Tab-separated table of C-alpha atoms and ligand atoms in Angstrom:
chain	number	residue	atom	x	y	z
A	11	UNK	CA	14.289	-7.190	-39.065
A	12	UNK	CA	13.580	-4.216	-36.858
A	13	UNK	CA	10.428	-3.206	-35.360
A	14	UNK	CA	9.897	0.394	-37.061
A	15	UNK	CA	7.115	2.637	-36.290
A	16	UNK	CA	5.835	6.494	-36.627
A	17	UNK	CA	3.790	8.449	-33.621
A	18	UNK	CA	1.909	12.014	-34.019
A	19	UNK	CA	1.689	13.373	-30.779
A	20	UNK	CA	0.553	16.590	-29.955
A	21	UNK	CA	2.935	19.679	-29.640
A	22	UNK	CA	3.247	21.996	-26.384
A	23	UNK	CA	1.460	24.665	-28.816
A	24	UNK	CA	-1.493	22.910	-29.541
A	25	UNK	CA	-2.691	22.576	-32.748
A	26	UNK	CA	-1.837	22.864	-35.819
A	27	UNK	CA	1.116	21.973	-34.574
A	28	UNK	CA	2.230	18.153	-34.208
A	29	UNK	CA	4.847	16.050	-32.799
A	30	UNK	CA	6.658	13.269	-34.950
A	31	UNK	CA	8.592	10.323	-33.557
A	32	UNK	CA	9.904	7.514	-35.288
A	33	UNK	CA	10.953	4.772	-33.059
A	34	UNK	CA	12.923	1.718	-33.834
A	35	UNK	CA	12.195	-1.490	-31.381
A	36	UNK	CA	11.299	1.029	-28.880
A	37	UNK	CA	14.075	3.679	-29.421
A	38	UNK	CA	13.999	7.245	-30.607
A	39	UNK	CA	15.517	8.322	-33.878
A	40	UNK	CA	13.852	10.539	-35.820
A	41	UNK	CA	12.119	13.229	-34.905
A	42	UNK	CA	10.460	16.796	-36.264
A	43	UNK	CA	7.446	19.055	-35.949
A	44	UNK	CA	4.622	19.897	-38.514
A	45	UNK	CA	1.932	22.079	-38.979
A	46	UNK	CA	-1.003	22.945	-41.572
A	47	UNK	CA	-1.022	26.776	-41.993
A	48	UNK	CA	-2.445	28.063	-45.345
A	49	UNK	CA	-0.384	30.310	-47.543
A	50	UNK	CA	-1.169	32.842	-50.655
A	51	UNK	CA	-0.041	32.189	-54.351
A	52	UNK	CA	-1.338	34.584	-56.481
A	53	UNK	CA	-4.496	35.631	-54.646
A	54	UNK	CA	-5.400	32.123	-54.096
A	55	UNK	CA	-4.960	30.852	-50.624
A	56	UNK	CA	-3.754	27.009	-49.810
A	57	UNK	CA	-2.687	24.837	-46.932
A	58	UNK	CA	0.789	23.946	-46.771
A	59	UNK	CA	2.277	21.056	-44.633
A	60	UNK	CA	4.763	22.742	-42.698
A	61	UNK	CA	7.963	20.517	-42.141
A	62	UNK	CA	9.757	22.097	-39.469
A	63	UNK	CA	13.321	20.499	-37.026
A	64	UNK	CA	14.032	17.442	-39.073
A	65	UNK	CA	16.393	15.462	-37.041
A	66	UNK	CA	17.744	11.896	-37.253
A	67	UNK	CA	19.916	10.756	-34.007
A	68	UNK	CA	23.497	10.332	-35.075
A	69	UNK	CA	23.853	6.817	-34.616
A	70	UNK	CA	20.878	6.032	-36.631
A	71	UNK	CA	21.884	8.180	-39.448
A	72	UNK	CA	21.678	7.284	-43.294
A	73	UNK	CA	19.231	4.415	-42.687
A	74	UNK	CA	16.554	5.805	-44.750
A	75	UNK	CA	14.586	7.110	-41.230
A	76	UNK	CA	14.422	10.678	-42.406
A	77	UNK	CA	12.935	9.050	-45.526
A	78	UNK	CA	10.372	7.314	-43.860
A	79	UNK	CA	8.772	9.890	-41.160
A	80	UNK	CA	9.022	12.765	-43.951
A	81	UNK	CA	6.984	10.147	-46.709
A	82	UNK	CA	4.697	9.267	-44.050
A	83	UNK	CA	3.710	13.213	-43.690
A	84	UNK	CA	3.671	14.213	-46.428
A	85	UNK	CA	1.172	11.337	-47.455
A	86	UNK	CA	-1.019	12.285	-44.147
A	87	UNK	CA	-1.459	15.635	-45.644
A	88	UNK	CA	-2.043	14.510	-49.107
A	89	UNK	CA	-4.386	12.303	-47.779
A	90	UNK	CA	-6.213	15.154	-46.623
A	91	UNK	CA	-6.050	17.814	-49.420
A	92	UNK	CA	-3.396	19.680	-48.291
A	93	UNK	CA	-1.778	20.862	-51.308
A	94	UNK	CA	1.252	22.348	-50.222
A	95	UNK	CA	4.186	21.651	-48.055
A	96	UNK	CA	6.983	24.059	-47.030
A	97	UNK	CA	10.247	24.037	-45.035
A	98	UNK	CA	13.303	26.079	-44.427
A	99	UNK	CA	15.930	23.799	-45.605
A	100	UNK	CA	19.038	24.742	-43.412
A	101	UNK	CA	20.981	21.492	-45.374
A	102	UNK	CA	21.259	22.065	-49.041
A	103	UNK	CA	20.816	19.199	-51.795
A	104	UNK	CA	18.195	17.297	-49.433
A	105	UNK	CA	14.714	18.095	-50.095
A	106	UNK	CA	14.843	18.193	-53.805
A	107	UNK	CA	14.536	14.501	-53.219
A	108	UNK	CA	10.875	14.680	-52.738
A	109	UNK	CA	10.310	17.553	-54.849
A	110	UNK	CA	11.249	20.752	-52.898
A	111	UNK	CA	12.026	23.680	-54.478
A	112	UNK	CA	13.531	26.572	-53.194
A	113	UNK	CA	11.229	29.787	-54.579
A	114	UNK	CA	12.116	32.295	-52.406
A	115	UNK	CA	14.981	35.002	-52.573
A	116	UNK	CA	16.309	36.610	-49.069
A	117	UNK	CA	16.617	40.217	-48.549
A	118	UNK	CA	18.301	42.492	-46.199
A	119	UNK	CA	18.294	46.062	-45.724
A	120	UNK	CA	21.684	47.058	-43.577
A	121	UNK	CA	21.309	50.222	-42.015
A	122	UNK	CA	23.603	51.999	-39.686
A	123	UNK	CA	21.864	52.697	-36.251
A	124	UNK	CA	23.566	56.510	-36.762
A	125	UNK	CA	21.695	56.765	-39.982
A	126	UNK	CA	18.579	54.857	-38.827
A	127	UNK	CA	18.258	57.374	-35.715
A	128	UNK	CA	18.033	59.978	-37.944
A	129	UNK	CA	14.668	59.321	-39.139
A	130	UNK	CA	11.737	60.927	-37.778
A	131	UNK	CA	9.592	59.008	-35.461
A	132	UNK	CA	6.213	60.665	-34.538
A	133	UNK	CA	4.088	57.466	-32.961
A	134	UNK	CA	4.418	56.328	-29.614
A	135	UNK	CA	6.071	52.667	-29.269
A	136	UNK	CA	5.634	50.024	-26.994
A	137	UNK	CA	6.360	46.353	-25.975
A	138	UNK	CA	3.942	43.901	-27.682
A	139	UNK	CA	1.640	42.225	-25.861
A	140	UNK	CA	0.171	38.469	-25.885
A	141	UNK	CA	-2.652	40.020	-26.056
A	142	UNK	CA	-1.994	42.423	-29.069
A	143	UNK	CA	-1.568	38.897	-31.568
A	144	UNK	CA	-5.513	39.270	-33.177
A	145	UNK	CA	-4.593	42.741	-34.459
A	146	UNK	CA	-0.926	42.291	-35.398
A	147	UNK	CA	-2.576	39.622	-37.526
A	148	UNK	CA	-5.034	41.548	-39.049
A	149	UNK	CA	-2.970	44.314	-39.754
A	150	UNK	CA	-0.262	41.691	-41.275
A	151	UNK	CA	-2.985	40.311	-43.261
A	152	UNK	CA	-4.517	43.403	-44.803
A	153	UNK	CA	-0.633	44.598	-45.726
A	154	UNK	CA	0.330	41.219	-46.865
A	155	UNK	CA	-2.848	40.269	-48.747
A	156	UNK	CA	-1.400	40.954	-52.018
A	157	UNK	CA	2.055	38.524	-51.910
A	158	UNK	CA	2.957	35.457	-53.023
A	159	UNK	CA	4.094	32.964	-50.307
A	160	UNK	CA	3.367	34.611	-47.069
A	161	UNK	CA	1.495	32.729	-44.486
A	162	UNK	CA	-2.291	33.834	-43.219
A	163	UNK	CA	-2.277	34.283	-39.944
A	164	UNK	CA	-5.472	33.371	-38.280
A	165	UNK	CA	-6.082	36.470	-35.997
A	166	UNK	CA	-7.783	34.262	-33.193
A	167	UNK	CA	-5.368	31.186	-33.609
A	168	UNK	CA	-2.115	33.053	-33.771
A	169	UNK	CA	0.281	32.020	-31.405
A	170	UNK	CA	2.393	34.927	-32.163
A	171	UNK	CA	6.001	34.790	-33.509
A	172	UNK	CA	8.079	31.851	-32.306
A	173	UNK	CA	10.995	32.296	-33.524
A	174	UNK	CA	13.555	34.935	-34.756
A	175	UNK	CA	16.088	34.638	-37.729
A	176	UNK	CA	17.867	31.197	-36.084
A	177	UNK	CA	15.875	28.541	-35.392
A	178	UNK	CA	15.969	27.617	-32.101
A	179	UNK	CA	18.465	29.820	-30.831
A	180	UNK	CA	16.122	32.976	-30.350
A	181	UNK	CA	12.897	34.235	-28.759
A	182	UNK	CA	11.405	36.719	-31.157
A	183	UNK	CA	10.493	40.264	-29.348
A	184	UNK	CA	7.303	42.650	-30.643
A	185	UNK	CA	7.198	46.314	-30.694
A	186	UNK	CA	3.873	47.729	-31.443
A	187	UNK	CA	3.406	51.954	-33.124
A	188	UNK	CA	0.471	53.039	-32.002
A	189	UNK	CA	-2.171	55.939	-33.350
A	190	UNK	CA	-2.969	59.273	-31.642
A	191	UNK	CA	-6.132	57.072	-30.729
A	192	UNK	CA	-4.026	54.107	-29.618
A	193	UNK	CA	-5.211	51.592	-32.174
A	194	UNK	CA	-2.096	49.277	-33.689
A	195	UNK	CA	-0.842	51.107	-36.858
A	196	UNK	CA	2.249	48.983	-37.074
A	197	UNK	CA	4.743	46.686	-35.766
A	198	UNK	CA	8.520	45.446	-35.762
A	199	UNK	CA	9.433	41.738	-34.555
A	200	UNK	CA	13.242	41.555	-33.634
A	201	UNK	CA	15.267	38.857	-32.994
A	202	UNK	CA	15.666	38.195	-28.778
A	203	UNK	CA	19.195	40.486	-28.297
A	204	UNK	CA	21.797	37.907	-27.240
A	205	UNK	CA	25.145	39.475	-25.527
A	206	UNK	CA	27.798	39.995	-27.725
A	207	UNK	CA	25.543	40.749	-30.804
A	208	UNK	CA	26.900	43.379	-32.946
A	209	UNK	CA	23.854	44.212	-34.596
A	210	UNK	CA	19.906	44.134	-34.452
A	211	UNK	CA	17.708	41.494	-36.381
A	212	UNK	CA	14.253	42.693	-37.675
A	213	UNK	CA	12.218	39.625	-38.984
A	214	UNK	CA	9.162	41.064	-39.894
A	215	UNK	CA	7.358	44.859	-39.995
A	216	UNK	CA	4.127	46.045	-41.222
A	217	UNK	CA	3.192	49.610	-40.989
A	218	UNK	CA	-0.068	51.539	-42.356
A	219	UNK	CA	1.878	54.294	-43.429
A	220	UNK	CA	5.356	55.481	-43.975
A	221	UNK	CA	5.176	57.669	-41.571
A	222	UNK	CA	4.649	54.658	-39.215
A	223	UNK	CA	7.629	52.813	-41.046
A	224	UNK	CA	9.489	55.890	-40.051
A	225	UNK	CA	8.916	55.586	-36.685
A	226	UNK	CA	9.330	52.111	-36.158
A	227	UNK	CA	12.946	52.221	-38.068
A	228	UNK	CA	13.838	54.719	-35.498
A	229	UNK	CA	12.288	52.929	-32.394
A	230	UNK	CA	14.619	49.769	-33.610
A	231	UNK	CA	17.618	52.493	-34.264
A	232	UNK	CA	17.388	53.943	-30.405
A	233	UNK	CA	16.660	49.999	-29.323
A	234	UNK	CA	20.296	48.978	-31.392
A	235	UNK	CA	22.078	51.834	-29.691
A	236	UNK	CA	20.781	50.703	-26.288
A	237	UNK	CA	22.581	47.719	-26.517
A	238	UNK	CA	25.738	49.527	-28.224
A	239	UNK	CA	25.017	48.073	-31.864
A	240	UNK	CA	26.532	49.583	-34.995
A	241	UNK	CA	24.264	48.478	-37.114
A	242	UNK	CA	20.469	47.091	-37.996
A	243	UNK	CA	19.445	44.409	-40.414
A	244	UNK	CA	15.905	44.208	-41.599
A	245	UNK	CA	14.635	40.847	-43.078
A	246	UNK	CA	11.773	42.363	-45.014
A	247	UNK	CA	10.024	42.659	-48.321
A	248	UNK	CA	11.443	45.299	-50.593
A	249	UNK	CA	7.996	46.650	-51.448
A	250	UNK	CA	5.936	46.728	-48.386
A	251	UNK	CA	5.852	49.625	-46.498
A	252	UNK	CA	9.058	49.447	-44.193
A	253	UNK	CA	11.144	47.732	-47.093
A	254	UNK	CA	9.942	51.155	-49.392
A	255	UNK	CA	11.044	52.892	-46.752
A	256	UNK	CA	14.154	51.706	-46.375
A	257	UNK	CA	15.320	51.764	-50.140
A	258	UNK	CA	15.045	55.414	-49.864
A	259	UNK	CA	17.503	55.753	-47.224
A	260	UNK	CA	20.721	55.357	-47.434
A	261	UNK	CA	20.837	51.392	-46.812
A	262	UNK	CA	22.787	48.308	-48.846
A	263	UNK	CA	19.907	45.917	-50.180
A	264	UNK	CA	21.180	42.160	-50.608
A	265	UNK	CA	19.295	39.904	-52.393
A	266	UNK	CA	19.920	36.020	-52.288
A	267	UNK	CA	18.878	33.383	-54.864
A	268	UNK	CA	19.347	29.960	-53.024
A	269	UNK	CA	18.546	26.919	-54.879
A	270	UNK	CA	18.303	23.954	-53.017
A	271	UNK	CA	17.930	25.373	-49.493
A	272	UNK	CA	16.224	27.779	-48.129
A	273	UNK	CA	12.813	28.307	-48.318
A	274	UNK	CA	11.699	25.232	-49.923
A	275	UNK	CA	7.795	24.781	-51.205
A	276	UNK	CA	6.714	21.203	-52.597
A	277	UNK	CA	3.308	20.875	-55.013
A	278	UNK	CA	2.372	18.004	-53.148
A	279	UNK	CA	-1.406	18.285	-55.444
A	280	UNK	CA	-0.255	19.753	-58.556
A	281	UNK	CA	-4.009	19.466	-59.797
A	282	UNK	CA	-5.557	21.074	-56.614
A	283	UNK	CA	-2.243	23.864	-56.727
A	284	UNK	CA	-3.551	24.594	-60.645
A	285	UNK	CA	-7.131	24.557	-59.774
A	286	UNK	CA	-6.984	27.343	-57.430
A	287	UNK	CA	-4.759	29.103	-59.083
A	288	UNK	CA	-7.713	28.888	-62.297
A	289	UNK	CA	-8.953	32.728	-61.614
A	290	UNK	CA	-5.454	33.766	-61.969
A	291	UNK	CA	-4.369	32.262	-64.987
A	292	UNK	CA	-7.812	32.874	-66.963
A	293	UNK	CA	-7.077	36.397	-66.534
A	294	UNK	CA	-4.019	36.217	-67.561
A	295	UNK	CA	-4.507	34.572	-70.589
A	296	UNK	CA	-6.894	36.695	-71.712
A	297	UNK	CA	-4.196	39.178	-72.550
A	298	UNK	CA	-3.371	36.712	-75.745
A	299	UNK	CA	-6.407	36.736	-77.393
A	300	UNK	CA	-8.913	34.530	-78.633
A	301	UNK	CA	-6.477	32.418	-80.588
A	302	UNK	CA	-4.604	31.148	-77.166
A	303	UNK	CA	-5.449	27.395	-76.141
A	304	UNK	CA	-8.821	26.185	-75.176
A	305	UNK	CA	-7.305	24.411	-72.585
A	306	UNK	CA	-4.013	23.276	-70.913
A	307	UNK	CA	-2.829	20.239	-69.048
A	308	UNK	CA	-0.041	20.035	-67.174
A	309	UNK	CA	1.229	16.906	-66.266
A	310	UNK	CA	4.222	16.280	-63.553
A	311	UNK	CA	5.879	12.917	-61.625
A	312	UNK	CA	3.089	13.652	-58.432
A	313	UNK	CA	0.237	14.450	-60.761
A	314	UNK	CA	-1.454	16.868	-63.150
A	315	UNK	CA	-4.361	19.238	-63.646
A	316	UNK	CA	-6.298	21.368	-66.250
A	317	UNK	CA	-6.099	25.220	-66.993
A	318	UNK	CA	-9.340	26.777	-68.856
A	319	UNK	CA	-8.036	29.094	-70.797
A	320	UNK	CA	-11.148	29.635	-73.165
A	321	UNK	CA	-9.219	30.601	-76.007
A	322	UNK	CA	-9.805	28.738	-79.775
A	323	UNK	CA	-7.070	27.238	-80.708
A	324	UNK	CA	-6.911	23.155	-80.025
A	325	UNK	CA	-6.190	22.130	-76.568
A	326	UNK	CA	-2.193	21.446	-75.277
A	327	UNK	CA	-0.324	19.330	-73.041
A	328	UNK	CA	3.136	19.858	-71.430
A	329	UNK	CA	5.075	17.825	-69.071
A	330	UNK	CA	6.822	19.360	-66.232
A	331	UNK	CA	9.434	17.713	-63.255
A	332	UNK	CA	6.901	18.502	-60.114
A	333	UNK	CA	9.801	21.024	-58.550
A	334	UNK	CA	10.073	23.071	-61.921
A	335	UNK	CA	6.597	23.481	-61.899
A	336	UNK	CA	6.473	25.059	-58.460
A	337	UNK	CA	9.402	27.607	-59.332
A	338	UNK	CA	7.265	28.995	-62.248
A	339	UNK	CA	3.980	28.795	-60.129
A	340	UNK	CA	5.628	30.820	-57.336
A	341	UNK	CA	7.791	33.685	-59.589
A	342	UNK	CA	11.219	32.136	-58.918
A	343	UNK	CA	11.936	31.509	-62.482
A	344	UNK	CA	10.414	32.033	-65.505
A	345	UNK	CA	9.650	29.252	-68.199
A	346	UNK	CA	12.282	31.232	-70.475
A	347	UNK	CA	14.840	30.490	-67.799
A	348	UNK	CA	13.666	27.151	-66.697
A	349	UNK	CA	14.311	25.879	-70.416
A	350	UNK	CA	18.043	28.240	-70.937
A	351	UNK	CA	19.638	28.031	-67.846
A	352	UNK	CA	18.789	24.786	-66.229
A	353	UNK	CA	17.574	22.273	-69.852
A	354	UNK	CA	14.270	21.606	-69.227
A	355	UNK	CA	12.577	20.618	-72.059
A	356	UNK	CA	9.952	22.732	-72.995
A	357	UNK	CA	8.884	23.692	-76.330
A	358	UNK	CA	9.095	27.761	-76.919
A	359	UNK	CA	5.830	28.570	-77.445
A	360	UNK	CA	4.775	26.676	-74.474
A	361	UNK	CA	7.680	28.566	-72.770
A	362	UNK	CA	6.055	31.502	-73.733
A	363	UNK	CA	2.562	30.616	-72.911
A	364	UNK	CA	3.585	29.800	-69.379
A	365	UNK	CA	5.324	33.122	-68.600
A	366	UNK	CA	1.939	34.661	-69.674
A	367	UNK	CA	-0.090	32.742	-67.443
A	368	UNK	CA	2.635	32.657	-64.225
A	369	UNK	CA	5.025	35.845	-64.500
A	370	UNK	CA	8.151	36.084	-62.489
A	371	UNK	CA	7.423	37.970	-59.366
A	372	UNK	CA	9.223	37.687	-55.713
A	373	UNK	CA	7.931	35.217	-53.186
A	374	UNK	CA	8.159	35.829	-49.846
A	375	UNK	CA	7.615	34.447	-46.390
A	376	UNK	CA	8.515	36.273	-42.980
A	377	UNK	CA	10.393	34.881	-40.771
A	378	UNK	CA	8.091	34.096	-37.706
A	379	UNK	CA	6.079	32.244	-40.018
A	380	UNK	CA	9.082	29.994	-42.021
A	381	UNK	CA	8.552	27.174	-39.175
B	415	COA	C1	19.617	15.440	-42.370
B	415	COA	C2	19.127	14.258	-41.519
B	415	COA	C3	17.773	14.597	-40.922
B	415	COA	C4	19.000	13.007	-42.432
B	415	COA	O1	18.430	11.943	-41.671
B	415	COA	P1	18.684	10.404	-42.062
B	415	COA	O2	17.708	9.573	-41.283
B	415	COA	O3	20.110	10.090	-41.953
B	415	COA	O4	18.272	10.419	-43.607
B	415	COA	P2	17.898	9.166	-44.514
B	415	COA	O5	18.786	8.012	-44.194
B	415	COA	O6	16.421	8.929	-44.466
B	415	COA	O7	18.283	9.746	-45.925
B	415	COA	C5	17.321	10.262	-46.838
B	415	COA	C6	18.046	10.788	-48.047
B	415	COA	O8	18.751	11.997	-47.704
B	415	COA	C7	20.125	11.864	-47.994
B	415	COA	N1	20.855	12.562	-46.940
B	415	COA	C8	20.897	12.259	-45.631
B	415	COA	N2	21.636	13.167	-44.952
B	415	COA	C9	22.072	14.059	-45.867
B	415	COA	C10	22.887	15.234	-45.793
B	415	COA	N3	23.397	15.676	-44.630
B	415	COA	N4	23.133	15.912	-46.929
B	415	COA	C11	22.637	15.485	-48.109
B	415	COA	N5	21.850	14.379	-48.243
B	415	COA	C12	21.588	13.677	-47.134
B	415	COA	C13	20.397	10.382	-48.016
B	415	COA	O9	21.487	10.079	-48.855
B	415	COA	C14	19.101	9.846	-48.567
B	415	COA	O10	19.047	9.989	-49.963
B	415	COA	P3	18.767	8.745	-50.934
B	415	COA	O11	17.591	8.049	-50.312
B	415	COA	O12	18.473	9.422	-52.212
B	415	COA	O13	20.012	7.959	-50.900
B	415	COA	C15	20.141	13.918	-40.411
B	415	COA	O14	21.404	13.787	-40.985
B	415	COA	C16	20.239	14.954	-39.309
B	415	COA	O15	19.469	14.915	-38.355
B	415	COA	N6	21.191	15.888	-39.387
B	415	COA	C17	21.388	16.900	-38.383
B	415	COA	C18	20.221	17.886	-38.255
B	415	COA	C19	19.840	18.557	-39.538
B	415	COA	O16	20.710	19.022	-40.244
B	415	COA	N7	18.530	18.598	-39.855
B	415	COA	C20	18.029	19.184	-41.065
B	415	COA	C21	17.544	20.565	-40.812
B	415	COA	S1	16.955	21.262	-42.310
């Protein structure tokens, strides 16, 4: 028998951020980093575990190590009410062990720097600065407020971006649009230009206006062009400002739908998850009238909770897998889909009375913020 045994230590960025070792009779091997951040679902706001550079030293692979630190975290946080846990799962057909589902789609707006360079730009730009982070937060927050799956960013805590697009390869770069007045009316964050790229990396963008979006699309068009890029790629959401602004240029939009991989969110507290999320799907159900359920509980493999949905009609019950749940809760699928396409088993009207309470929308998460 082997002497086994898991350390939190504190990370070089302070908290929220924490080291994890696992160490067999004295050796390293296992390792990763975590982090509680809270995140929005639907106007409610909820920490999430962050599970970030999961690594298992190759001679100790396949022992059930991984296992061991990840369970261990993940019942730390549950232990203290933290809801949620995310990662970016760069290995498919992992995480779904523990209940990870992928709920996010990708996008990317490709955009020729020629083309790009062609829109007007009116504010002045400039580097980022460290200290710039409280109102590139607040500005992200105001913009942001709305989404599903985007991370608050506490303007005094926010360590600013740490990473680009590849995890670990990258530093992340800011450029800031400023007002007449010089206030921050917008930003870009870039991946760190390596070399031989061929083309630019935008990870995130916020602007107040389009007319900033404009600008900031051209800034990052004369920046690609600089370094003799043919092209731009921006990692953004299709309906905030930038991504708006983009769809009515002349741009290909891809859109991914990873399952497995990805970003990955796990309802470690179903009951807290549906609690919060009790002002949302209230309203919602009110659309049905009063002969909708009193009440409904959901019940999964990591627990269950209770919707009020003060209708008449005699309280119901469904059973969900844990991971299905969390792709309905965040807009990845819809019940309809859940039950066609991948056999859960569902009855139809509670099919029905799900996509009423939880609609299919698009998640998203920016990039600085997926680690
Ligand atoms: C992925 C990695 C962390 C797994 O560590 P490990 O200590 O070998 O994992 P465990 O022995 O605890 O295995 C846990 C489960 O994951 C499965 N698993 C392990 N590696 C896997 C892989 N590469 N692909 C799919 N499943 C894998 C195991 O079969 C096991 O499942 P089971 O318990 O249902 O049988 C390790 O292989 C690694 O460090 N790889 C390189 C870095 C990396 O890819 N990190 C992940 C970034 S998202």
């Amino acid at each position: 028998m082997y002497d086994r045994i898991i350390k939190f230590l504190p990370h070089e960025l302070g908290l929220p951020w924490e080291q994890v070792r696992v160490e067999v009779d004295g050796e390293l091997v296992s390792w990763m980093q975590t982090f509680t951040v809270p995140h929005r679902l639907r106007g409610a706001t909820l920490e999430s575990a962050g599970v970030v550079g999961v690594h298992t030293a190759d001679a100790h692979q396949m022992r059930g190590h991984m296992r061991f630190m990840l369970e261990t975290v993940l019942e730390r946080a549950e232990g203290r009410g933290v809801p949620l846990s995310m990662l970016y799962g760069g290995v498919a057909d992992v995480y779904h062990r523990w209940a990870y589902a992928t709920v996010m789609p990708e996008f990317r707006f490709s955009i020729s720097t020629r083309r790009a360079e062609a829109v007007p730009g009116s504010h002045r730009i400039r580097d980022g600065k460290p200290e710039d982070r409280p109102a590139i937060a607040r500005l992200y927050n105001r913009e942001t407020a709305g989404m599903t799956g985007v991370r608050v960013r506490e303007p005094e805590r926010w360590l600013g971006p740490r990473q680009g697009l590849y995890f670990g390869r990258l530093d992340a770069w800011v450029q800031v649009a400023l007002s007449d007045d010089g206030r921050i009316v917008g930003y870009c964050i870039g991946d760190q230009i390596e070399g031989d790229a061929q083309r630019l990396d935008i990870v995130d963008a916020q602007a107040t206006s389009s007319a900033v979006a404009g600008s900031l699309i051209r800034a990052m068009a004369e920046e690609a062009i600089r370094h003799r890029m043919g092209s731009l790629d921006f990692h953004v959401y299709p309906t905030g400002r930038v991504g708006r602004y983009l769809q009515n240029l002349d741009v290909s939009m891809t859109t991914e739908r990873p399952i497995s991989r990805a970003q990955m969110v796990r309802l470690s507290l179903p009951g807290a998850v549906l609690e919060a999320l009790q002002p949302y799907a209230r309203e919602q159900a009110e659309t049905l009238g009063p002969d909708r359920p009193a009440r409904l509980t959901i019940e999964t493999e990591l627990g269950s909770g209770d919707l009020a949905l003060g209708g008449e009609a005699p309280a119901r019950k469904i059973g969900l897998p844990a991971d299905r749940l969390c792709e309905l809760l965040f807009g990845y699928r819809s019940a309809e889909e859940l039950r066609e396409i991948h056999g859960v088993r569902l009855a139809e009207r509670d099919a029905e009375l799900m996509d009423v309470l939880f609609p299919r929308l698009d998640a998203y998460c920016y990039w600085p913020d997926r680690y």
